[in-house]
């Protein structure tokens, strides 16, 4: 009997390791798939591999070839396609994702688009873009979609660009608006349409902004200051011109940062939603490719009651009319050259001076710089 027990024990110790080595394992079902060594079955739960950062993954000692982890830094399942001593981790599947458009521009027809970008993950390229304006195309490189070109047609274009490669489906979408005509006090800018206030700051906003009149003159401001340096005229007559020296005129220039190109400062006198234009914006206004129609209406001459002159950009009922309101002297604020010239501040610092646009008869229009203590006109642009 003891001999039989001993032989049976030897049989179990010999056969069980072999059974262990060849057995299949199933979780969630009575039997595994015949082709699987490990079969996890469920209709309500998924398989969750170890989750770790790239640093934690790199700390794994001698990772086996084929080892799988979910990398929370890269947001993908990774496999070691190298060896234990020289691991090489590769993402197996990365879900396609794409960010919103960097901008949703409104620009003039035949005006170059400031490139729009979308950042992608997972994708290896893009498919055929739909509903881009004629003259505009999309390209993909280094996980970035770049939309560029010059719209050759007007319309509202709700484009869609499908991602290719990676896992799942995703598309970059956005809107490019190219109006057939401008409205109100709009002019073409670089890659956008700029909307200005129709009147100088401090002018009578009930007056027709395109018909020269004393009501359009507006106030004068020193660069970088919120307060009115010199008030607009109060009527059309000589005694209402408000042309003399200003009591308490500030002869000290405002410090750097009082106005700024990057953001609207607390000293910016423009109303909510508007700001003092940058010099680059004035350059765009004067760009004859963007805004080719320009005129100098009125009878030009230096006279404190000459309200007939100015610079007209575009034509018809849209664009800008900038009255030739003259300037106020740095020493005491005395009026100079009303009806003979116009000068409007920008928010841009240029050394110890500041940027401005100025115009003189018969056709001189330039951007440049002026002493910050001068009193100039302000025309606000939408933010």
XYZ file of C-alpha atoms in Angstrom:
383
model
C 0.000 0.000 0.000
C 2.761 2.441 0.868
C 4.403 1.670 -2.453
C 1.171 2.467 -4.349
C 0.813 5.824 -2.520
C 4.419 6.674 -3.280
C 3.961 5.915 -6.987
C 0.748 8.020 -7.094
C 2.541 10.951 -5.477
C 5.359 10.728 -7.996
C 2.735 10.765 -10.788
C 1.058 13.940 -9.463
C 4.350 15.779 -9.013
C 5.335 14.841 -12.533
C 2.095 15.602 -14.390
C 0.830 18.763 -12.635
C 3.724 21.040 -13.708
C 3.099 19.995 -17.288
C -0.618 20.708 -16.893
C 0.212 24.117 -15.360
C 2.477 25.043 -18.236
C -0.056 24.192 -20.899
C -3.300 25.372 -19.253
C -5.331 28.315 -20.613
C -6.781 30.959 -18.304
C -10.140 32.645 -18.688
C -11.669 35.499 -16.680
C -15.348 36.275 -16.895
C -16.413 33.161 -18.840
C -16.590 29.368 -18.344
C -14.103 28.591 -21.115
C -11.350 30.479 -22.947
C -11.084 30.996 -26.664
C -9.038 28.107 -28.076
C -6.457 30.468 -29.515
C -5.870 32.470 -26.312
C -3.557 31.676 -23.432
C -5.308 34.407 -21.426
C -8.894 35.309 -22.282
C -10.613 38.189 -20.459
C -14.284 38.392 -21.391
C -16.822 41.091 -20.433
C -19.643 43.073 -21.961
C -19.598 45.783 -19.286
C -15.949 46.333 -18.313
C -12.648 46.793 -20.077
C -9.076 45.629 -19.660
C -6.967 48.111 -17.714
C -3.194 47.889 -18.154
C -0.804 49.418 -15.624
C -0.945 53.219 -15.787
C 2.199 55.268 -15.239
C 4.086 58.378 -16.277
C 7.042 58.313 -18.634
C 9.390 58.655 -15.648
C 7.753 55.717 -13.902
C 7.911 53.637 -17.086
C 11.610 54.398 -17.444
C 12.149 53.115 -13.907
C 10.988 49.585 -14.840
C 14.015 47.302 -14.595
C 14.784 45.175 -17.641
C 11.329 45.484 -19.270
C 10.533 42.479 -21.405
C 10.096 42.826 -25.126
C 6.365 43.232 -25.732
C 5.657 44.640 -22.257
C 2.581 46.888 -22.294
C 1.792 49.952 -20.150
C -0.530 52.927 -20.463
C 1.639 56.079 -20.481
C -0.295 58.875 -18.766
C 2.249 61.466 -19.933
C 1.710 60.653 -23.619
C -1.883 59.446 -23.198
C -1.302 56.230 -25.154
C -0.722 52.492 -24.751
C 2.998 51.778 -25.174
C 4.857 48.581 -26.028
C 8.531 47.871 -25.525
C 9.632 46.962 -29.040
C 13.248 46.834 -27.933
C 14.932 44.438 -25.531
C 15.195 44.345 -21.731
C 18.619 45.984 -21.731
C 17.775 48.532 -24.434
C 14.036 49.222 -24.273
C 12.360 51.150 -27.078
C 8.860 52.247 -26.204
C 6.322 52.907 -28.968
C 2.743 54.130 -28.796
C 0.428 51.536 -30.292
C -2.733 53.600 -30.730
C -3.193 57.295 -30.107
C -6.703 58.692 -30.310
C -7.040 61.415 -32.929
C -7.646 64.801 -31.337
C -7.543 68.317 -32.731
C -7.689 71.713 -31.069
C -9.996 74.556 -31.973
C -8.889 77.028 -34.631
C -6.311 79.589 -33.541
C -8.606 82.260 -34.996
C -11.911 82.725 -36.823
C -11.017 85.638 -39.078
C -13.178 88.064 -40.964
C -11.146 89.501 -43.820
C -11.493 91.200 -47.170
C -11.577 89.291 -50.437
C -8.143 89.142 -52.143
C -6.443 89.856 -48.810
C -3.831 87.412 -47.513
C -5.053 85.319 -44.599
C -3.060 85.347 -41.383
C -2.439 81.554 -41.083
C -4.921 79.616 -38.966
C -3.538 76.635 -37.043
C -4.934 73.505 -35.374
C -2.766 71.220 -33.221
C -3.359 67.479 -33.625
C -2.458 64.290 -31.760
C -2.547 60.779 -33.119
C -2.938 61.780 -36.759
C -0.384 61.081 -39.449
C -1.908 63.480 -41.957
C -5.133 65.059 -43.201
C -7.728 64.201 -45.795
C -9.507 66.408 -48.303
C -10.569 69.745 -46.806
C -14.096 70.918 -47.551
C -15.571 74.447 -47.727
C -12.350 76.439 -47.677
C -12.489 79.659 -49.738
C -11.011 79.497 -53.223
C -7.358 80.465 -52.934
C -6.998 78.991 -49.419
C -5.542 75.555 -48.639
C -4.609 73.372 -45.671
C -1.347 71.518 -44.974
C -0.248 69.170 -42.161
C 3.251 68.898 -40.673
C 4.683 68.195 -37.211
C 1.219 67.574 -35.731
C -0.049 70.973 -36.893
C -2.628 71.874 -39.525
C -1.890 75.239 -41.145
C -4.532 77.004 -43.242
C -3.186 79.783 -45.440
C -3.715 81.628 -48.701
C -5.684 84.528 -50.131
C -9.483 84.195 -50.389
C -10.592 84.827 -53.960
C -14.322 84.724 -53.225
C -16.726 86.168 -50.671
C -18.891 84.110 -48.327
C -19.054 82.442 -44.924
C -16.914 79.296 -45.068
C -17.485 76.649 -42.376
C -14.588 74.369 -43.250
C -13.900 70.793 -42.163
C -10.572 68.946 -42.467
C -10.555 65.212 -41.544
C -7.573 63.705 -39.723
C -6.028 60.513 -41.096
C -4.065 57.794 -39.280
C -4.249 57.224 -35.537
C -7.370 55.869 -33.873
C -10.921 57.107 -34.277
C -12.235 59.922 -36.421
C -11.783 63.624 -35.844
C -11.891 66.749 -37.996
C -10.577 70.267 -37.667
C -13.408 72.754 -38.069
C -13.679 76.507 -38.112
C -15.085 79.541 -39.885
C -13.568 82.046 -42.297
C -15.779 85.028 -43.143
C -15.159 87.022 -46.315
C -17.903 89.660 -46.725
C -18.738 90.897 -50.203
C -19.015 94.481 -48.924
C -17.875 96.264 -45.783
C -20.312 97.996 -43.461
C -20.112 101.020 -41.222
C -16.642 102.326 -40.434
C -14.691 99.274 -41.537
C -11.475 99.013 -43.529
C -9.341 96.086 -44.626
C -6.526 95.043 -42.315
C -3.767 92.436 -42.490
C -5.644 89.146 -42.282
C -8.747 90.764 -40.787
C -11.277 93.553 -41.138
C -10.836 96.436 -38.703
C -13.867 98.203 -37.283
C -13.271 101.747 -36.068
C -15.483 104.169 -34.224
C -17.103 106.390 -36.846
C -16.203 109.574 -34.964
C -13.132 111.045 -33.317
C -13.088 110.622 -29.553
C -15.043 113.556 -28.124
C -16.860 114.399 -31.381
C -20.631 114.736 -31.675
C -21.638 111.168 -32.563
C -25.038 112.297 -33.827
C -23.340 114.008 -36.789
C -22.898 112.276 -40.162
C -19.350 110.844 -39.886
C -18.646 111.256 -43.617
C -19.773 114.881 -44.095
C -17.130 117.423 -42.931
C -18.421 119.561 -40.068
C -17.091 121.208 -36.899
C -18.969 118.560 -34.907
C -16.532 115.892 -36.158
C -13.382 117.588 -34.830
C -13.339 115.917 -31.386
C -11.028 116.302 -28.389
C -7.225 116.258 -28.235
C -5.228 113.863 -26.075
C -1.627 113.601 -24.990
C -0.089 110.178 -25.544
C -0.548 107.784 -22.634
C -3.091 109.913 -20.775
C -6.741 109.225 -20.003
C -7.866 112.829 -19.476
C -8.824 115.245 -22.255
C -5.916 117.619 -22.914
C -7.954 120.083 -24.998
C -11.671 120.029 -25.706
C -13.288 120.058 -29.125
C -14.770 123.263 -30.568
C -18.189 124.203 -29.270
C -19.500 125.666 -32.514
C -18.520 126.771 -36.021
C -17.656 130.411 -35.262
C -14.252 131.967 -34.530
C -15.047 132.426 -30.842
C -16.147 128.795 -30.483
C -13.020 127.265 -31.995
C -11.274 126.644 -28.623
C -7.925 127.391 -30.264
C -5.965 129.166 -27.523
C -3.449 128.020 -24.913
C -4.717 125.584 -22.281
C -4.376 126.525 -18.620
C -2.411 123.857 -16.739
C -1.158 122.141 -19.897
C 0.996 119.128 -18.937
C 4.435 119.454 -20.559
C 5.724 116.162 -19.142
C 5.626 113.125 -21.422
C 3.805 110.028 -20.146
C 5.998 107.086 -19.164
C 6.453 103.865 -21.127
C 3.554 101.454 -20.738
C 0.960 104.191 -20.241
C -0.582 102.916 -23.483
C 0.480 99.585 -24.947
C 0.175 97.548 -28.131
C -0.361 94.206 -26.417
C -3.375 95.132 -24.300
C -5.643 98.018 -23.436
C -4.288 99.858 -20.395
C -6.210 101.709 -17.688
C -5.080 105.008 -19.268
C -6.621 104.234 -22.659
C -9.441 106.784 -23.179
C -11.438 104.697 -25.678
C -14.795 103.239 -24.561
C -15.351 99.583 -23.665
C -14.696 97.253 -26.581
C -12.391 99.774 -28.301
C -8.799 100.906 -27.894
C -6.219 103.296 -29.332
C -4.973 101.652 -32.574
C -1.447 100.316 -32.875
C 0.903 101.812 -35.427
C 0.709 98.533 -37.368
C -3.054 98.985 -37.621
C -2.610 102.495 -38.990
C -0.072 101.114 -41.478
C -2.752 98.674 -42.658
C -5.307 101.480 -43.019
C -2.858 103.350 -45.257
C -1.837 100.261 -47.261
C -3.027 101.021 -50.790
C -3.158 97.320 -51.633
C -5.586 96.712 -48.779
C -7.453 100.029 -49.045
C -6.786 101.467 -52.496
C -9.345 104.300 -52.497
C -8.106 107.488 -50.829
C -9.126 111.140 -51.166
C -8.580 114.535 -49.516
C -11.884 116.416 -49.605
C -12.329 120.073 -48.705
C -10.458 123.319 -49.201
C -7.134 122.930 -47.424
C -5.783 125.842 -45.435
C -4.646 126.714 -41.914
C -7.677 128.319 -40.281
C -9.086 127.671 -36.825
C -12.590 127.435 -38.325
C -11.694 125.304 -41.357
C -13.626 122.098 -40.729
C -13.989 121.097 -44.388
C -10.861 118.995 -44.852
C -9.719 115.497 -43.967
C -8.557 112.114 -45.200
C -11.145 109.800 -46.735
C -10.410 106.065 -46.879
C -12.651 103.996 -49.212
C -15.789 105.471 -50.720
C -19.550 105.471 -50.424
C -21.144 104.984 -47.014
C -18.331 102.877 -45.523
C -14.712 103.404 -44.562
C -13.241 106.283 -42.584
C -13.263 110.052 -42.701
C -10.505 111.526 -40.505
C -10.932 115.285 -40.009
C -7.849 117.474 -40.401
C -8.152 118.703 -36.830
C -4.560 119.943 -36.457
C -2.479 119.545 -33.282
C -1.983 121.155 -29.874
C 1.499 122.461 -28.988
C 3.701 120.653 -26.432
C 4.455 123.931 -24.595
C 0.952 125.216 -23.812
C -1.624 123.356 -25.927
C -2.199 126.119 -28.475
C -3.992 124.916 -31.619
C -1.981 124.595 -34.824
C -2.897 123.760 -38.444
C -6.607 123.007 -38.201
C -7.787 122.478 -41.773
C -4.172 122.065 -42.913
C -3.170 118.734 -41.353
C -4.420 115.863 -39.252
C -2.562 113.695 -36.727
C -3.879 110.679 -34.811
C -2.176 108.755 -32.003
C -1.260 105.101 -32.036
C -0.579 103.098 -28.873
C 2.952 102.250 -30.034
C 6.051 103.515 -28.224
C 8.903 104.674 -30.473
C 11.887 105.546 -28.313
C 10.948 108.491 -26.121
C 8.232 109.446 -28.632
C 5.089 107.611 -29.737
C 3.665 106.448 -33.032
C 1.075 108.410 -34.975
C -0.445 108.779 -38.432
C -0.376 112.221 -40.062
C -1.618 113.677 -43.339
C -0.969 116.937 -45.207
C -2.150 118.333 -48.549
C -2.102 117.563 -51.335
C -1.579 113.831 -50.754
C 0.981 113.139 -48.016
C -0.053 110.385 -45.605
C 2.556 108.819 -43.333
C 2.981 106.960 -40.071
C 5.796 108.184 -37.878
C 6.385 109.420 -34.335
C 5.725 112.561 -32.289
C 6.531 114.027 -28.903
C 4.233 112.435 -26.340
C 3.299 115.850 -24.898
C 1.626 116.939 -28.146
C -2.154 117.027 -28.256
C -3.451 114.844 -31.122
C -6.773 113.365 -32.195
C -7.807 109.811 -31.234
C -9.856 107.438 -33.404
C -10.659 104.210 -31.537
C -10.602 100.732 -33.118
C -12.513 97.662 -31.939
C -10.497 95.279 -29.776
